[in-house]
Amino acid sequence: MSSILIKGGTVVNADRSFSADVLTQDGKIIAVGENLTAPAGATVVDALGQYVMPGGIDPHTHMQLPFMGTTTMDDFFTGTAAGMAGGTTTIIDFVIPNPQQNIMEAYQTWRGWAEKAASDYSFHMAITWWDESVRRDMGTLVQNEGVNSFKHFMAYKNAIMCDDETLVNSFKRCMELGAMPTVHAENGELVFLLQKQIAEMGIMGPEGHPLSRPPTVEGEAANRAIAIAEVLNVPIYVVHVSCIEAAEAIARARARGQRVYGEVLAGHLVVDDSVYRHPDFATAAAHVMSPPFRPKGNQEFLWRGLQSGNLHTTATDHCTFCAAQKAAGKDDFSKIPNGCGGVEERMAVVWDAGVNTGRLTPSEFVAVTSANTAKLFNIYPQKGSVSVGADADLVVWDPAGTKTLSAKTQFSKGDFNIFEGRAVKGIPSHTVSQGELVFVRGDLRAVKGKGRYVKRAPFSANFAANKLRAETLVPSAVRR
Ligand code: URQ
Ligand code: ZN
Ligand code: ZN
């Protein structure tokens, strides 16, 4: 294994930034400090005028996902390679069993697919149905396989949608296991009805997609999931918060002291719903994802959520379909495969629109692109920190570097870029994954199969308070 000395940079962690060199050896960070010397044979990276940050962690990707009758364009190799080109060195993807499919069988299938990954990866397990076997297997996944988070789609009726019975059973199981429940918060019954009503009005183009999923549909589901978590006294993580209604639901719950966490997609931070009114079907359809891009005003509210600490992580929901795949819905928007890319652009977009505008400090940038995800899914400081003993997953960030984001130059296998034409200032000059240089000023050196599965231990004391919770809920006067 090799050694890398990153000299002359400013180290930025979520808690502080300071001038220091960083030395890696055998895939780990072995020294962080002033005037370090390079051991014989070490590669030296000149980081003068640049930041040295923990490699990005994207908590929400779908590589090689079979969905809506097709499979995403990026597989676990091309998707993780694209991520490394953008400074992301770990992804948390999703195992999504079909309803009635044994979840251990689905888990093994996804583990097989991910063998080709170029960078480290982990999995949230989606709970798409319920019976005693699911309850049992959730325990096996937590205790034996290092899964500590379970996803619940409240949308996608007649496919992977959870009803309240499944939500309640699964959230309760998460509490027992010390695992984090997460939700895709859209009311799937309302979406199903609105899709039919909009079609009956003769609106079949992509402009119908956001009309069938108004912010209230997301706000209702967010409030419902948060209320279920509150009664069961389990934390909850809301993925791809896209609108004011959902962000406010989280802020209200947090103001009451409830442990609720929110994720924001880079796309939802800078793209608005005007994209659905583009005259070109392929362009409008390329932006069909759920929750949809929202009217102007929602984006600034999401930024305020990150700034205020009511929203915690940034992700991409990288789920790339090409124009031919999106054309499945050319006569019916509800048939357009839902999903957009972003794994490569997330960090540059959040830096350019977040740090360059003064919304975020460099440390806050590290928090929302890496450290907070590591903490919420219990892999900190192995990941998400430039510190001795941590994995040598790093990004050397050139704040003066510029780039125009485009499908023409992206490494992703998708044929569209939701950030097309966006000129950004602040880009990765070097990415280090497992102590190896995998990206150097445009030269991507991803190696298929180099990625490792990252186990995530369950939490413990946090969730054992349920007994206390029951006692505080039942006033002493009626307790026997
Ligand atoms: O809903 C998700 O997160 C998956 C199916 C990706 N597609 C999407 O539109 N967000
Ligand atoms: Zn989703
Ligand atoms: Zn997703």
XYZ file of C-alpha atoms and ligand atoms in Angstrom:
492
model
C 0.000 0.000 0.000
C 1.215 3.548 -0.633
C 1.834 6.627 1.441
C 0.662 10.123 0.554
C 1.813 13.371 2.127
C -0.557 16.273 1.494
C 1.506 19.376 2.234
C 0.747 23.015 2.900
C -3.038 22.840 2.972
C -5.715 24.031 5.364
C -7.398 21.068 7.010
C -11.169 21.587 7.355
C -13.204 19.418 9.704
C -16.786 19.994 10.803
C -15.596 21.531 14.090
C -12.641 23.687 12.907
C -10.120 24.454 10.220
C -6.373 24.798 10.688
C -3.090 24.749 8.757
C -1.620 21.268 8.710
C -0.055 18.594 6.570
C -1.746 15.197 6.314
C 0.141 11.908 6.041
C -1.548 8.670 5.032
C -0.206 5.112 5.114
C -1.892 1.796 4.271
C -5.282 3.420 3.774
C -5.354 5.268 7.097
C -4.491 8.813 8.197
C -1.407 8.426 10.385
C -0.458 12.061 11.058
C -2.016 15.536 10.894
C 0.285 18.417 11.805
C 2.736 21.128 10.773
C 5.908 20.427 8.744
C 5.451 16.684 8.319
C 8.128 14.908 6.287
C 7.408 12.422 3.520
C 8.623 8.855 4.129
C 10.660 7.297 1.314
C 8.505 6.518 -1.704
C 5.590 8.628 -0.544
C 3.584 10.619 -3.070
C 3.606 14.319 -2.197
C 0.586 16.464 -3.057
C 1.067 20.234 -2.932
C -2.072 21.612 -1.264
C -0.868 25.216 -0.881
C -3.889 27.531 -1.074
C -6.265 24.569 -0.943
C -8.438 22.864 1.651
C -7.972 19.280 2.798
C -11.354 17.852 3.783
C -12.886 14.480 4.596
C -14.040 12.690 1.478
C -17.686 13.402 0.732
C -20.307 10.909 1.900
C -23.511 10.722 -0.154
C -26.229 9.152 2.036
C -28.678 8.667 -0.812
C -27.831 6.977 -4.141
C -29.419 4.312 -6.330
C -26.784 2.661 -8.457
C -27.979 -0.130 -10.762
C -31.526 0.241 -9.417
C -34.290 -1.742 -11.166
C -37.191 0.738 -11.047
C -40.361 1.483 -13.050
C -39.594 -1.229 -15.582
C -35.969 -0.373 -16.272
C -32.559 -0.110 -14.535
C -30.524 3.022 -13.864
C -27.667 3.866 -16.252
C -24.981 4.028 -13.554
C -23.954 0.768 -11.948
C -21.949 0.525 -8.748
C -18.661 0.986 -10.616
C -19.548 3.898 -12.866
C -21.588 5.603 -10.155
C -18.922 5.424 -7.468
C -16.245 6.421 -10.012
C -18.276 9.500 -10.933
C -18.667 10.273 -7.241
C -14.912 10.197 -6.682
C -14.440 12.642 -9.567
C -16.555 15.036 -7.520
C -14.871 14.399 -4.157
C -17.321 11.807 -2.803
C -15.569 8.713 -1.428
C -18.424 6.850 0.271
C -22.027 6.251 -0.769
C -24.916 4.824 1.224
C -27.164 3.121 -1.312
C -30.424 1.193 -0.851
C -31.473 -2.427 -0.921
C -35.090 -2.294 -2.098
C -36.847 -5.692 -1.851
C -39.967 -6.304 -3.884
C -43.021 -6.660 -1.639
C -43.102 -10.239 -0.281
C -39.436 -10.764 -1.241
C -37.279 -12.088 1.575
C -35.184 -9.105 2.655
C -32.053 -11.208 3.249
C -32.292 -12.481 -0.324
C -32.560 -8.898 -1.592
C -29.634 -7.896 0.609
C -27.425 -10.620 -0.897
C -28.430 -9.574 -4.420
C -27.416 -5.957 -3.828
C -24.201 -7.018 -2.087
C -23.360 -8.931 -5.271
C -24.067 -5.943 -7.485
C -21.938 -3.681 -5.343
C -18.832 -5.901 -5.584
C -17.790 -3.772 -8.598
C -17.852 -0.499 -6.651
C -14.736 1.672 -6.966
C -15.170 3.385 -3.584
C -16.549 2.365 -0.192
C -20.295 1.819 0.130
C -22.981 0.850 2.610
C -26.712 0.083 2.420
C -29.938 1.302 3.932
C -32.468 -1.556 3.827
C -35.900 -0.587 2.511
C -38.877 -2.150 4.301
C -41.515 -2.557 1.607
C -43.784 -5.101 3.341
C -44.248 -6.683 6.759
C -44.515 -10.025 8.452
C -42.668 -11.856 11.204
C -39.851 -12.826 8.810
C -39.163 -9.151 8.070
C -39.054 -8.420 11.789
C -36.644 -11.304 12.346
C -34.419 -10.450 9.392
C -34.126 -6.796 10.447
C -32.466 -8.141 13.584
C -30.087 -10.286 11.562
C -29.146 -7.337 9.361
C -28.401 -5.148 12.367
C -26.594 -7.747 14.425
C -24.651 -9.553 11.675
C -24.473 -7.329 8.587
C -23.843 -3.814 9.883
C -27.104 -2.319 8.635
C -28.275 0.386 11.054
C -30.858 2.218 8.957
C -34.149 1.169 7.392
C -35.907 3.102 4.614
C -39.666 3.451 4.189
C -41.225 4.701 0.960
C -44.522 6.404 1.819
C -45.020 6.970 -1.942
C -45.167 4.578 -4.947
C -48.566 2.955 -4.347
C -48.961 -0.549 -5.842
C -45.157 -0.848 -5.836
C -42.938 -0.292 -2.787
C -45.179 1.956 -0.683
C -45.510 1.291 3.063
C -48.883 1.588 4.774
C -49.135 2.849 8.352
C -49.161 -0.683 9.768
C -45.762 -1.343 8.193
C -44.444 2.058 9.275
C -45.491 1.470 12.886
C -44.189 -2.112 13.045
C -40.911 -1.251 11.371
C -40.261 1.947 13.340
C -40.900 0.037 16.566
C -38.451 -2.643 15.425
C -35.885 0.055 14.642
C -36.276 1.395 18.183
C -35.732 -2.094 19.640
C -32.623 -2.615 17.472
C -31.084 0.843 17.832
C -31.466 1.477 14.114
C -32.445 4.711 12.333
C -35.739 4.670 10.435
C -35.730 6.874 7.340
C -38.615 7.911 5.089
C -39.390 9.062 1.592
C -42.204 11.362 2.758
C -44.928 11.698 0.144
C -48.520 10.512 0.617
C -48.708 7.843 -2.083
C -52.507 7.597 -1.945
C -52.864 11.315 -2.734
C -50.279 11.068 -5.526
C -52.175 8.126 -7.042
C -55.464 10.041 -6.993
C -53.948 13.294 -8.303
C -52.194 11.447 -11.152
C -55.583 10.115 -12.276
C -57.327 13.471 -11.907
C -54.598 15.292 -13.853
C -54.716 12.676 -16.608
C -58.508 13.083 -16.775
C -57.898 16.773 -17.373
C -55.838 15.746 -20.410
C -52.480 16.783 -18.933
C -50.151 13.932 -19.854
C -46.804 15.751 -20.306
C -44.006 16.091 -17.692
C -45.692 19.275 -16.439
C -48.231 16.938 -14.852
C -45.590 15.393 -12.579
C -45.224 18.269 -10.083
C -48.974 18.904 -10.231
C -49.542 15.358 -8.941
C -47.125 15.833 -6.020
C -47.766 19.279 -4.499
C -45.773 20.260 -1.385
C -48.752 19.483 0.869
C -48.453 15.825 -0.163
C -44.888 15.845 1.161
C -45.730 17.898 4.228
C -48.522 15.516 5.262
C -46.283 12.462 5.037
C -43.424 14.178 6.851
C -45.737 15.176 9.685
C -47.229 11.668 9.854
C -43.865 9.909 9.926
C -42.562 12.343 12.544
C -45.665 11.788 14.700
C -45.324 7.998 14.516
C -41.650 8.300 15.471
C -42.554 10.618 18.337
C -45.090 8.205 19.836
C -42.669 5.282 19.443
C -39.817 7.395 20.791
C -37.486 6.551 17.940
C -35.365 9.079 16.010
C -36.254 9.599 12.357
C -34.368 10.790 9.256
C -36.375 12.344 6.425
C -34.692 11.919 3.043
C -34.793 14.451 0.176
C -36.674 17.190 1.998
C -37.708 19.372 -0.966
C -40.201 21.963 0.285
C -41.115 24.416 3.004
C -43.926 22.226 4.342
C -41.633 19.284 5.083
C -38.781 21.455 6.352
C -41.188 23.229 8.725
C -42.497 19.887 10.010
C -38.945 18.940 10.934
C -38.174 22.317 12.513
C -41.360 22.196 14.611
C -40.567 18.705 15.899
C -36.979 19.633 16.670
C -38.158 22.727 18.539
C -40.112 20.339 20.773
C -36.929 18.348 21.382
C -37.737 15.427 19.104
C -34.838 13.728 17.383
C -35.664 14.392 13.731
C -33.038 14.802 11.016
C -33.403 16.046 7.457
C -31.541 15.491 4.191
C -31.470 17.898 1.251
C -30.523 17.064 -2.327
C -28.065 19.345 -4.130
C -30.645 19.501 -6.922
C -33.448 20.712 -4.681
C -31.138 23.454 -3.370
C -30.603 25.132 -6.769
C -33.140 23.834 -9.331
C -36.787 25.012 -9.403
C -39.994 23.747 -11.033
C -39.635 25.883 -14.161
C -37.769 22.915 -15.640
C -41.095 21.068 -16.035
C -42.394 23.802 -18.334
C -39.491 23.395 -20.791
C -40.943 22.886 -24.267
C -38.586 19.993 -25.001
C -40.053 16.734 -23.608
C -36.627 15.155 -23.021
C -35.434 18.133 -20.947
C -38.576 18.295 -18.838
C -38.710 14.504 -18.435
C -35.032 14.400 -17.451
C -36.006 16.409 -14.360
C -38.807 14.028 -13.327
C -37.906 12.815 -9.880
C -39.807 12.609 -6.595
C -40.317 14.779 -4.713
C -40.246 17.122 -7.711
C -38.237 20.322 -8.064
C -40.230 23.035 -6.341
C -41.346 26.626 -7.049
C -38.832 29.397 -6.411
C -38.654 30.227 -2.713
C -38.450 26.642 -1.532
C -34.734 26.491 -2.359
C -33.836 29.427 -0.082
C -35.898 27.858 2.720
C -33.874 24.653 2.398
C -30.631 26.637 2.592
C -31.944 28.280 5.774
C -32.630 24.776 7.099
C -28.994 23.809 6.571
C -27.784 27.083 8.078
C -30.023 26.772 11.124
C -29.168 23.146 11.830
C -32.699 21.933 11.164
C -31.521 20.123 8.032
C -28.345 18.103 8.354
C -27.031 16.373 5.281
C -26.794 16.898 1.539
C -27.246 14.019 -0.863
C -28.090 13.454 -4.507
C -30.576 10.562 -4.841
C -28.407 9.689 -7.873
C -30.759 7.583 -9.969
C -29.895 8.133 -13.626
C -32.144 7.250 -16.553
C -31.279 8.188 -20.158
C -33.598 9.908 -22.626
C -34.714 6.614 -24.172
C -35.694 5.312 -20.745
C -37.498 8.534 -19.802
C -39.402 8.309 -23.127
C -41.396 5.422 -21.630
C -43.582 8.232 -20.313
C -43.828 10.306 -23.476
C -47.615 9.836 -23.505
C -48.147 9.582 -19.752
C -46.004 11.448 -17.215
C -46.717 8.844 -14.527
C -44.730 6.342 -16.603
C -41.554 8.480 -16.753
C -38.924 6.682 -14.630
C -38.365 8.879 -11.603
C -34.781 9.905 -10.936
C -31.960 12.331 -11.689
C -28.170 12.317 -11.340
C -25.829 14.452 -9.238
C -23.322 12.224 -7.406
C -20.451 13.924 -9.257
C -21.629 17.524 -8.873
C -23.032 17.605 -5.325
C -19.994 18.968 -3.507
C -19.103 21.632 -6.100
C -22.722 22.819 -6.234
C -23.009 23.007 -2.431
C -19.621 24.811 -2.219
C -20.397 27.284 -5.005
C -23.966 28.078 -3.922
C -23.283 27.597 -0.223
C -19.775 28.716 0.735
C -19.106 31.247 -2.044
C -22.357 33.020 -1.163
C -21.592 33.076 2.575
C -24.483 30.757 3.480
C -22.083 28.126 4.827
C -18.590 28.236 6.296
C -16.077 25.655 5.032
C -16.589 23.711 8.275
C -20.358 23.752 7.812
C -19.742 22.550 4.259
C -17.807 19.563 5.652
C -20.619 18.926 8.133
C -23.356 18.787 5.502
C -21.366 16.929 2.819
C -19.652 14.365 5.041
C -19.425 14.555 8.838
C -23.138 14.753 9.697
C -23.926 11.714 7.564
C -21.068 9.835 9.238
C -22.452 10.759 12.667
C -26.098 10.036 11.896
C -25.286 6.616 10.473
C -22.637 5.830 13.062
C -19.422 5.629 11.048
C -17.804 8.759 12.527
C -14.840 9.390 12.838
C -13.806 6.425 10.679
C -15.425 8.494 7.961
C -16.177 12.218 7.902
C -13.043 13.422 9.703
C -9.441 14.324 8.851
C -7.929 12.831 11.980
C -5.364 10.213 12.955
C -6.813 6.727 12.658
C -9.576 7.709 10.260
C -9.847 6.138 6.814
C -7.656 7.924 4.272
C -10.658 9.187 2.313
C -9.860 12.819 1.514
C -10.556 15.540 -0.972
C -8.093 18.360 -1.738
C -10.346 21.252 -2.567
C -9.209 24.099 -4.855
C -11.353 27.117 -3.973
C -10.052 28.976 -7.039
C -10.684 26.108 -9.435
C -13.491 26.616 -11.934
C -15.611 24.311 -14.044
C -18.805 24.398 -16.091
C -20.947 21.389 -15.189
C -22.188 19.469 -18.206
C -23.334 16.056 -19.412
C -20.630 16.460 -22.076
C -17.855 16.184 -19.509
C -19.423 14.142 -16.716
C -18.148 10.681 -15.866
C -21.655 9.452 -14.995
C -23.207 7.204 -17.639
C -26.368 9.303 -17.623
C -26.940 11.459 -20.733
C -28.307 14.478 -18.898
C -27.106 16.838 -16.185
C -29.603 18.742 -14.050
C -26.827 21.302 -13.392
C -26.068 21.713 -17.140
C -24.160 24.898 -17.851
C -23.719 25.893 -14.208
C -20.304 27.559 -13.790
C -18.896 26.724 -10.382
C -15.874 28.046 -8.494
C -14.391 25.603 -6.000
C -13.729 22.065 -7.213
C -11.732 19.020 -6.130
C -8.154 18.951 -7.419
C -7.357 15.555 -5.836
C -9.490 12.776 -4.364
C -7.939 10.122 -2.133
C -9.841 6.892 -1.485
C -8.443 4.238 0.853
C -5.107 6.057 0.773
C -4.801 5.994 -3.040
C -5.008 8.960 -5.416
C -8.129 8.186 -7.467
C -8.699 11.592 -9.059
C -6.025 14.133 -10.026
C -7.073 17.332 -11.820
C -9.480 15.643 -14.223
C -7.648 12.340 -14.420
C -9.951 9.666 -12.909
C -8.179 6.532 -11.734
C -11.110 4.515 -10.390
C -10.518 0.792 -9.980
C -13.494 -1.553 -10.379
C -14.013 -3.677 -7.278
C -11.696 -1.637 -5.024
C -14.638 -0.412 -2.913
C -15.386 -2.039 0.438
C -18.684 -2.692 2.159
C -18.868 -0.466 5.256
C -20.611 -1.959 8.266
C -22.494 0.470 10.487
C -23.045 -0.537 14.121
C -26.445 0.095 15.742
C -26.938 2.859 18.259
C -27.604 1.783 21.810
C -28.663 3.952 24.756
C -30.489 6.525 22.629
C -33.320 4.204 21.767
C -33.633 2.300 25.032
C -35.533 5.227 26.521
C -38.820 3.863 25.278
C -39.683 2.516 28.743
C -39.112 5.989 30.178
C -41.245 7.394 27.382
C -44.246 5.193 28.276
C -44.046 6.283 31.917
C -43.896 9.968 31.051
C -46.821 9.538 28.645
C -49.064 7.921 31.317
C -49.635 10.435 34.144
C -48.822 8.988 37.574
C -52.485 9.391 38.706
C -53.548 6.573 36.378
C -50.429 4.440 36.737
C -51.015 1.351 38.924
O -37.735 7.835 -4.640
C -36.518 7.588 -4.695
O -35.748 8.066 -3.890
C -35.946 6.709 -5.762
C -36.926 5.726 -6.336
C -35.295 7.574 -6.837
N -36.212 8.320 -7.650
C -36.679 9.550 -7.327
O -37.449 10.125 -8.063
N -36.281 10.138 -6.227
Zn -37.228 8.821 -2.556
Zn -33.954 7.704 -3.498
